[in-house]
mmCIF file of C-alpha atoms in Angstrom:
data_model
loop_
_atom_site.group_PDB
_atom_site.id
_atom_site.type_symbol
_atom_site.label_atom_id
_atom_site.label_comp_id
_atom_site.label_asym_id
_atom_site.label_seq_id
_atom_site.Cartn_x
_atom_site.Cartn_y
_atom_site.Cartn_z
ATOM 1 C CA LEU Y 1 -39.518 18.076 -12.867
ATOM 2 C CA SER Y 2 -37.251 20.645 -14.490
ATOM 3 C CA PRO Y 3 -39.003 23.832 -15.687
ATOM 4 C CA TYR Y 4 -36.757 23.837 -18.778
ATOM 5 C CA THR Y 5 -37.440 21.884 -21.957
ATOM 6 C CA ILE Y 6 -35.004 19.444 -23.561
ATOM 7 C CA GLU Y 7 -34.359 21.969 -26.363
ATOM 8 C CA GLU Y 8 -33.527 24.738 -23.875
ATOM 9 C CA ARG Y 9 -31.112 22.478 -22.004
ATOM 10 C CA ILE Y 10 -29.333 21.297 -25.161
ATOM 11 C CA VAL Y 11 -28.945 24.824 -26.555
ATOM 12 C CA MET Y 12 -27.656 26.134 -23.229
ATOM 13 C CA SER Y 13 -25.225 23.219 -22.841
ATOM 14 C CA THR Y 14 -23.857 23.802 -26.354
ATOM 15 C CA TRP Y 15 -23.349 27.521 -25.759
ATOM 16 C CA VAL Y 16 -21.551 26.843 -22.481
ATOM 17 C CA TYR Y 17 -19.373 24.180 -24.105
ATOM 18 C CA GLU Y 18 -18.401 26.483 -27.007
ATOM 19 C CA ARG Y 19 -17.742 29.541 -24.860
ATOM 20 C CA TRP Y 20 -13.963 28.984 -25.014
ATOM 21 C CA ASN Y 21 -14.112 29.398 -28.800
ATOM 22 C CA THR Y 22 -16.730 32.158 -28.969
ATOM 23 C CA GLY Y 23 -15.360 34.176 -26.062
ATOM 24 C CA ASP Y 24 -18.791 34.454 -24.470
ATOM 25 C CA THR Y 25 -19.006 34.751 -20.702
ATOM 26 C CA ILE Y 26 -21.603 32.993 -18.558
ATOM 27 C CA ALA Y 27 -23.437 36.315 -18.199
ATOM 28 C CA THR Y 28 -23.488 36.799 -21.991
ATOM 29 C CA ILE Y 29 -24.834 33.278 -22.484
ATOM 30 C CA ALA Y 30 -27.555 33.918 -19.908
ATOM 31 C CA ARG Y 31 -28.683 37.055 -21.787
ATOM 32 C CA LYS Y 32 -28.732 35.131 -25.108
ATOM 33 C CA PHE Y 33 -30.887 32.470 -23.468
ATOM 34 C CA VAL Y 34 -33.432 35.051 -22.242
ATOM 35 C CA GLU Y 35 -33.556 36.730 -25.659
ATOM 36 C CA ARG Y 36 -34.144 33.439 -27.504
ATOM 37 C CA PHE Y 37 -36.515 31.589 -25.202
ATOM 38 C CA GLN Y 38 -38.152 34.482 -23.302
ATOM 39 C CA ASN Y 39 -37.539 32.502 -20.132
ATOM 40 C CA PRO Y 40 -35.356 33.310 -17.085
ATOM 41 C CA ALA Y 41 -31.884 31.829 -17.449
ATOM 42 C CA PRO Y 42 -30.802 29.010 -15.117
ATOM 43 C CA THR Y 43 -28.081 29.544 -12.559
ATOM 44 C CA LYS Y 44 -24.397 29.169 -13.418
ATOM 45 C CA VAL Y 45 -24.224 25.899 -11.478
ATOM 46 C CA THR Y 46 -27.131 24.497 -13.500
ATOM 47 C CA MET Y 47 -25.554 25.608 -16.793
ATOM 48 C CA LEU Y 48 -22.271 23.858 -16.005
ATOM 49 C CA SER Y 49 -24.122 20.798 -14.750
ATOM 50 C CA TRP Y 50 -26.062 20.510 -18.022
ATOM 51 C CA GLU Y 51 -22.887 20.897 -20.071
ATOM 52 C CA LYS Y 52 -21.091 18.184 -18.084
ATOM 53 C CA LYS Y 53 -24.023 15.775 -18.332
ATOM 54 C CA LEU Y 54 -24.549 16.263 -22.085
ATOM 55 C CA PHE Y 55 -20.935 15.908 -23.176
ATOM 56 C CA ALA Y 56 -20.043 13.187 -20.671
ATOM 57 C CA THR Y 57 -23.085 10.926 -21.165
ATOM 58 C CA GLY Y 58 -24.520 12.022 -24.521
ATOM 59 C CA SER Y 59 -27.901 12.725 -22.941
ATOM 60 C CA ILE Y 60 -29.408 15.738 -21.223
ATOM 61 C CA LYS Y 61 -32.325 13.834 -19.701
ATOM 62 C CA ASP Y 62 -32.547 13.299 -15.957
ATOM 63 C CA LEU Y 63 -31.809 9.772 -14.798
ATOM 64 C CA PRO Y 64 -34.878 7.809 -13.695
ATOM 65 C CA ARG Y 65 -35.278 7.754 -9.943
ATOM 66 C CA SER Y 66 -36.385 4.812 -7.895
ATOM 67 C CA SER Y 67 -39.717 5.282 -6.188
ATOM 68 C CA ARG Y 68 -38.544 3.322 -3.154
ATOM 69 C CA THR Y 69 -35.594 4.005 -0.862
ATOM 70 C CA PRO Y 70 -33.574 0.864 -0.034
ATOM 71 C CA THR Y 71 -34.073 -0.337 3.522
ATOM 72 C CA ARG Y 72 -31.272 -0.610 6.057
ATOM 73 C CA HIS Y 73 -31.430 -4.394 5.746
ATOM 74 C CA GLU Y 74 -30.945 -4.193 1.966
ATOM 75 C CA THR Y 75 -28.016 -1.792 2.116
ATOM 76 C CA CYS Y 76 -26.406 -3.903 4.846
ATOM 77 C CA ALA Y 77 -26.786 -7.034 2.715
ATOM 78 C CA ALA Y 78 -25.255 -5.232 -0.276
ATOM 79 C CA VAL Y 79 -22.265 -4.136 1.823
ATOM 80 C CA GLU Y 80 -21.749 -7.660 3.175
ATOM 81 C CA GLU Y 81 -21.918 -9.195 -0.306
ATOM 82 C CA SER Y 82 -19.418 -6.629 -1.602
ATOM 83 C CA ILE Y 83 -16.988 -7.365 1.242
ATOM 84 C CA ASN Y 84 -17.228 -11.112 0.675
ATOM 85 C CA ARG Y 85 -16.522 -10.569 -3.021
ATOM 86 C CA SER Y 86 -13.710 -7.984 -2.636
ATOM 87 C CA PRO Y 87 -12.300 -7.894 0.927
ATOM 88 C CA LEU Y 88 -9.331 -5.698 -0.105
ATOM 89 C CA LYS Y 89 -11.408 -2.877 -1.571
ATOM 90 C CA SER Y 90 -11.337 0.428 0.308
ATOM 91 C CA THR Y 91 -14.488 1.960 1.797
ATOM 92 C CA ARG Y 92 -14.136 4.890 -0.601
ATOM 93 C CA LYS Y 93 -14.194 2.653 -3.692
ATOM 94 C CA ARG Y 94 -16.913 0.480 -2.174
ATOM 95 C CA SER Y 95 -19.051 3.563 -1.590
ATOM 96 C CA ALA Y 96 -18.659 4.651 -5.231
ATOM 97 C CA GLU Y 97 -19.432 1.133 -6.455
ATOM 98 C CA LEU Y 98 -22.577 0.635 -4.366
ATOM 99 C CA GLY Y 99 -23.872 4.200 -4.337
ATOM 100 C CA ILE Y 100 -24.020 4.080 -0.532
ATOM 101 C CA PRO Y 101 -22.507 6.865 1.600
ATOM 102 C CA ARG Y 102 -19.131 5.975 3.086
ATOM 103 C CA SER Y 103 -20.375 6.749 6.592
ATOM 104 C CA THR Y 104 -23.264 4.293 6.133
ATOM 105 C CA ILE Y 105 -20.890 1.579 4.942
ATOM 106 C CA ARG Y 106 -18.678 2.078 7.997
ATOM 107 C CA GLU Y 107 -21.706 1.967 10.286
ATOM 108 C CA HIS Y 108 -22.883 -1.319 8.733
ATOM 109 C CA MET Y 109 -19.380 -2.791 9.079
ATOM 110 C CA LYS Y 110 -19.017 -1.829 12.711
ATOM 111 C CA LYS Y 111 -22.513 -2.150 14.159
ATOM 112 C CA ASP Y 112 -24.320 -4.667 11.962
ATOM 113 C CA LEU Y 113 -21.638 -6.951 10.531
ATOM 114 C CA GLY Y 114 -18.922 -6.812 13.185
ATOM 115 C CA ILE Y 115 -16.263 -6.325 10.493
ATOM 116 C CA ARG Y 116 -12.976 -4.550 11.162
ATOM 117 C CA PRO Y 117 -9.863 -3.821 9.061
ATOM 118 C CA TRP Y 118 -6.838 -6.138 9.326
ATOM 119 C CA ARG Y 119 -3.355 -5.297 8.134
ATOM 120 C CA PRO Y 120 -1.542 -8.004 6.149
ATOM 121 C CA SER Y 121 1.877 -9.351 7.101
ATOM 122 C CA PHE Y 122 4.285 -8.552 4.270
ATOM 123 C CA VAL Y 123 6.683 -11.450 3.719
ATOM 124 C CA ASN Y 124 9.307 -12.399 1.172
ATOM 125 C CA GLU Y 125 8.250 -14.873 -1.468
ATOM 126 C CA LEU Y 126 9.352 -18.400 -0.484
ATOM 127 C CA SER Y 127 9.904 -21.507 -2.585
ATOM 128 C CA ASP Y 128 8.465 -24.901 -1.666
ATOM 129 C CA ASN Y 129 11.702 -26.018 0.034
ATOM 130 C CA ASP Y 130 12.438 -22.844 1.992
ATOM 131 C CA ARG Y 131 10.251 -23.673 5.008
ATOM 132 C CA ASP Y 132 11.793 -27.127 5.486
ATOM 133 C CA ASN Y 133 15.292 -25.676 5.175
ATOM 134 C CA ARG Y 134 14.505 -23.063 7.812
ATOM 135 C CA LYS Y 135 13.237 -25.675 10.241
ATOM 136 C CA GLU Y 136 16.341 -27.857 9.766
ATOM 137 C CA CYS Y 137 18.595 -24.839 10.302
ATOM 138 C CA CYS Y 138 16.843 -23.938 13.567
ATOM 139 C CA SER Y 139 17.246 -27.504 14.869
ATOM 140 C CA GLU Y 140 20.976 -27.503 14.095
ATOM 141 C CA LEU Y 141 21.464 -24.145 15.813
ATOM 142 C CA LEU Y 142 19.669 -25.327 18.958
ATOM 143 C CA ASN Y 143 21.858 -28.425 19.073
ATOM 144 C CA THR Y 144 25.058 -26.438 18.536
ATOM 145 C CA PHE Y 145 24.214 -23.804 21.143
ATOM 146 C CA ALA Y 146 22.559 -25.919 23.808
ATOM 147 C CA THR Y 147 23.206 -23.582 26.764
ATOM 148 C CA ILE Y 148 22.106 -20.032 27.424
ATOM 149 C CA PRO Y 149 25.689 -18.634 27.760
ATOM 150 C CA SER Y 150 26.738 -20.187 24.447
ATOM 151 C CA ARG Y 151 23.752 -18.629 22.677
ATOM 152 C CA GLY Y 152 24.822 -15.211 23.931
ATOM 153 C CA LYS Y 153 28.011 -15.515 21.854
ATOM 154 C CA VAL Y 154 26.135 -15.535 18.554
ATOM 155 C CA PHE Y 155 25.866 -12.276 16.618
ATOM 156 C CA PHE Y 156 22.758 -12.378 14.456
ATOM 157 C CA SER Y 157 23.080 -10.123 11.433
ATOM 158 C CA ASP Y 158 20.733 -9.039 8.700
ATOM 159 C CA GLU Y 159 20.156 -6.412 6.062
ATOM 160 C CA CYS Y 160 17.102 -4.195 5.794
ATOM 161 C CA ALA Y 161 15.834 -2.352 2.749
ATOM 162 C CA ILE Y 162 14.483 1.131 3.468
ATOM 163 C CA TYR Y 163 12.064 1.972 0.681
ATOM 164 C CA ARG Y 164 11.425 5.367 -0.785
ATOM 165 C CA SER Y 165 7.674 4.801 -0.710
ATOM 166 C CA ASP Y 166 5.665 2.268 1.266
ATOM 167 C CA GLN Y 167 2.008 1.309 0.881
ATOM 168 C CA LYS Y 168 1.730 -0.958 3.895
ATOM 169 C CA ARG Y 169 -0.331 1.557 5.859
ATOM 170 C CA ASN Y 170 -2.898 1.785 3.062
ATOM 171 C CA VAL Y 171 -3.605 -1.941 2.765
ATOM 172 C CA PHE Y 172 -6.480 -3.465 4.724
ATOM 173 C CA PHE Y 173 -8.373 -6.744 4.608
ATOM 174 C CA TRP Y 174 -11.965 -6.317 5.772
ATOM 175 C CA SER Y 175 -13.221 -9.332 7.711
ATOM 176 C CA LYS Y 176 -15.048 -10.380 10.886
ATOM 177 C CA GLU Y 177 -12.041 -12.446 11.998
ATOM 178 C CA ASN Y 178 -8.304 -12.106 11.459
ATOM 179 C CA PRO Y 179 -7.682 -13.737 8.047
ATOM 180 C CA HIS Y 180 -3.884 -13.873 8.634
ATOM 181 C CA TYR Y 181 -3.573 -12.360 5.214
ATOM 182 C CA MET Y 182 -0.112 -12.087 3.619
ATOM 183 C CA GLU Y 183 0.918 -9.851 0.752
ATOM 184 C CA GLU Y 184 3.978 -10.759 -1.321
ATOM 185 C CA ILE Y 185 6.223 -7.775 -1.949
ATOM 186 C CA GLU Y 186 7.954 -6.759 -5.156
ATOM 187 C CA HIS Y 187 11.604 -7.733 -5.420
ATOM 188 C CA LYS Y 188 14.214 -4.969 -5.613
ATOM 189 C CA PRO Y 189 12.154 -1.737 -5.744
ATOM 190 C CA PRO Y 190 14.105 1.542 -5.166
ATOM 191 C CA HIS Y 191 15.621 1.415 -1.673
ATOM 192 C CA VAL Y 192 18.634 1.963 0.598
ATOM 193 C CA MET Y 193 20.266 -1.043 2.262
ATOM 194 C CA MET Y 194 21.061 -1.021 5.996
ATOM 195 C CA TRP Y 195 22.963 -3.753 7.915
ATOM 196 C CA ALA Y 196 23.263 -4.444 11.647
ATOM 197 C CA ALA Y 197 24.306 -7.248 14.020
ATOM 198 C CA LEU Y 198 23.302 -8.007 17.592
ATOM 199 C CA ASN Y 199 23.829 -10.537 20.354
ATOM 200 C CA ALA Y 200 22.532 -10.825 23.910
ATOM 201 C CA ARG Y 201 24.480 -7.743 25.054
ATOM 202 C CA HIS Y 202 25.450 -5.605 22.085
ATOM 203 C CA VAL Y 203 24.009 -4.005 18.967
ATOM 204 C CA ILE Y 204 26.512 -3.126 16.255
ATOM 205 C CA GLY Y 205 25.167 -0.839 13.601
ATOM 206 C CA PRO Y 206 23.416 0.333 11.638
ATOM 207 C CA TYR Y 207 25.680 0.428 8.612
ATOM 208 C CA PHE Y 208 24.366 2.013 5.400
ATOM 209 C CA PHE Y 209 25.609 0.752 2.059
ATOM 210 C CA ASN Y 210 26.319 3.199 -0.724
ATOM 211 C CA GLY Y 211 24.308 1.532 -3.470
ATOM 212 C CA SER Y 212 23.383 -2.116 -3.829
ATOM 213 C CA VAL Y 213 25.029 -4.846 -1.754
ATOM 214 C CA ASN Y 214 27.458 -7.129 -3.590
ATOM 215 C CA HIS Y 215 30.370 -9.257 -2.429
ATOM 216 C CA LYS Y 216 32.807 -6.348 -2.754
ATOM 217 C CA SER Y 217 30.767 -3.853 -0.714
ATOM 218 C CA TYR Y 218 29.877 -6.533 1.855
ATOM 219 C CA LEU Y 219 33.529 -7.592 2.274
ATOM 220 C CA GLU Y 220 34.581 -3.938 2.571
ATOM 221 C CA MET Y 221 32.006 -3.433 5.349
ATOM 222 C CA LEU Y 222 33.265 -6.500 7.253
ATOM 223 C CA GLN Y 223 36.926 -5.547 6.916
ATOM 224 C CA ASN Y 224 36.741 -1.818 7.551
ATOM 225 C CA TRP Y 225 33.814 -1.531 9.948
ATOM 226 C CA PHE Y 226 32.354 -4.667 11.561
ATOM 227 C CA VAL Y 227 35.537 -6.461 12.620
ATOM 228 C CA PRO Y 228 37.120 -3.249 13.966
ATOM 229 C CA GLU Y 229 33.921 -2.687 15.996
ATOM 230 C CA LEU Y 230 34.264 -6.188 17.485
ATOM 231 C CA ASP Y 231 37.931 -5.553 18.256
ATOM 232 C CA ALA Y 232 37.027 -2.331 20.039
ATOM 233 C CA LEU Y 233 34.624 -4.311 22.248
ATOM 234 C CA GLY Y 234 37.135 -7.133 22.764
ATOM 235 C CA LEU Y 235 34.709 -9.726 21.392
ATOM 236 C CA ARG Y 236 36.180 -11.100 18.167
ATOM 237 C CA GLN Y 237 37.849 -14.187 19.670
ATOM 238 C CA ASP Y 238 34.731 -15.478 21.382
ATOM 239 C CA VAL Y 239 31.778 -14.966 19.013
ATOM 240 C CA TRP Y 240 29.945 -16.615 16.164
ATOM 241 C CA LEU Y 241 28.613 -14.573 13.237
ATOM 242 C CA GLN Y 242 25.293 -15.611 11.742
ATOM 243 C CA GLN Y 243 24.326 -14.392 8.277
ATOM 244 C CA ASP Y 244 21.653 -15.438 5.800
ATOM 245 C CA GLY Y 245 22.057 -17.004 2.390
ATOM 246 C CA ALA Y 246 22.332 -13.865 0.294
ATOM 247 C CA PRO Y 247 24.828 -14.300 -2.584
ATOM 248 C CA PRO Y 248 27.253 -11.617 -1.289
ATOM 249 C CA HIS Y 249 27.595 -13.536 1.986
ATOM 250 C CA TYR Y 250 28.811 -16.689 0.247
ATOM 251 C CA ALA Y 251 31.344 -15.200 -2.148
ATOM 252 C CA LEU Y 252 34.718 -16.935 -1.890
ATOM 253 C CA SER Y 253 36.534 -13.787 -0.784
ATOM 254 C CA VAL Y 254 33.956 -13.188 1.980
ATOM 255 C CA ARG Y 255 34.137 -16.766 3.281
ATOM 256 C CA GLU Y 256 37.928 -16.713 3.301
ATOM 257 C CA PHE Y 257 37.969 -13.479 5.294
ATOM 258 C CA LEU Y 258 35.396 -14.764 7.805
ATOM 259 C CA ASN Y 259 37.247 -18.049 8.276
ATOM 260 C CA ASP Y 260 40.477 -16.143 8.987
ATOM 261 C CA SER Y 261 38.772 -13.590 11.265
ATOM 262 C CA PHE Y 262 36.639 -16.109 13.202
ATOM 263 C CA PRO Y 263 38.726 -19.331 13.490
#
């Protein structure tokens, strides 16, 4: 039990709290305490602790303590129940929530529960028809390019957004088995767009767009950079160019240029 009374703690906490207005130092407050209560002053750490407790909780009393320490089985069960309820919560937040040391939580996960962290696969949001359309497209491509040499003539192209900040490394799903968890990503956060194309023998790129990609910037890239790169390799007359369904790829001016460049 504390050797100081409730009155002594409240008075000390009030003096410490008001020291910014009164100009009193911790040493001055300690001397005032001795003069008033004829009792040795508490340490500086204790003074600040009392002040924080009183003005944060409204009470200066010590919290009641349990007479029994939880067993390892009980803490393990609490950790398992927390993981089942919130598998995405970090060990740091779980520790604060349960009042169990972070090291103990990790030990329960590894040794007792056999739980490990899994990273989600971040994928673009898809509509109900997108998966069927992808499967049909793959079947048509396999029929069109039935031989290995013909497949080597296809240049597969795509754009990649390089984000200013990325939280993928901080996301975990805690589970005993791989949950194959997926996390949908926000559309159009701040980023830089990069484009590249490749076939069985060559990689062309990367090309960085100055700003967002629209039909004008995409057509300018094809005219002034991609096609000249193919010409330099002597490949333009014997290749196919694959691109996805982004709106800039299907603008009339882009399609007309591609039809003229790749008859």
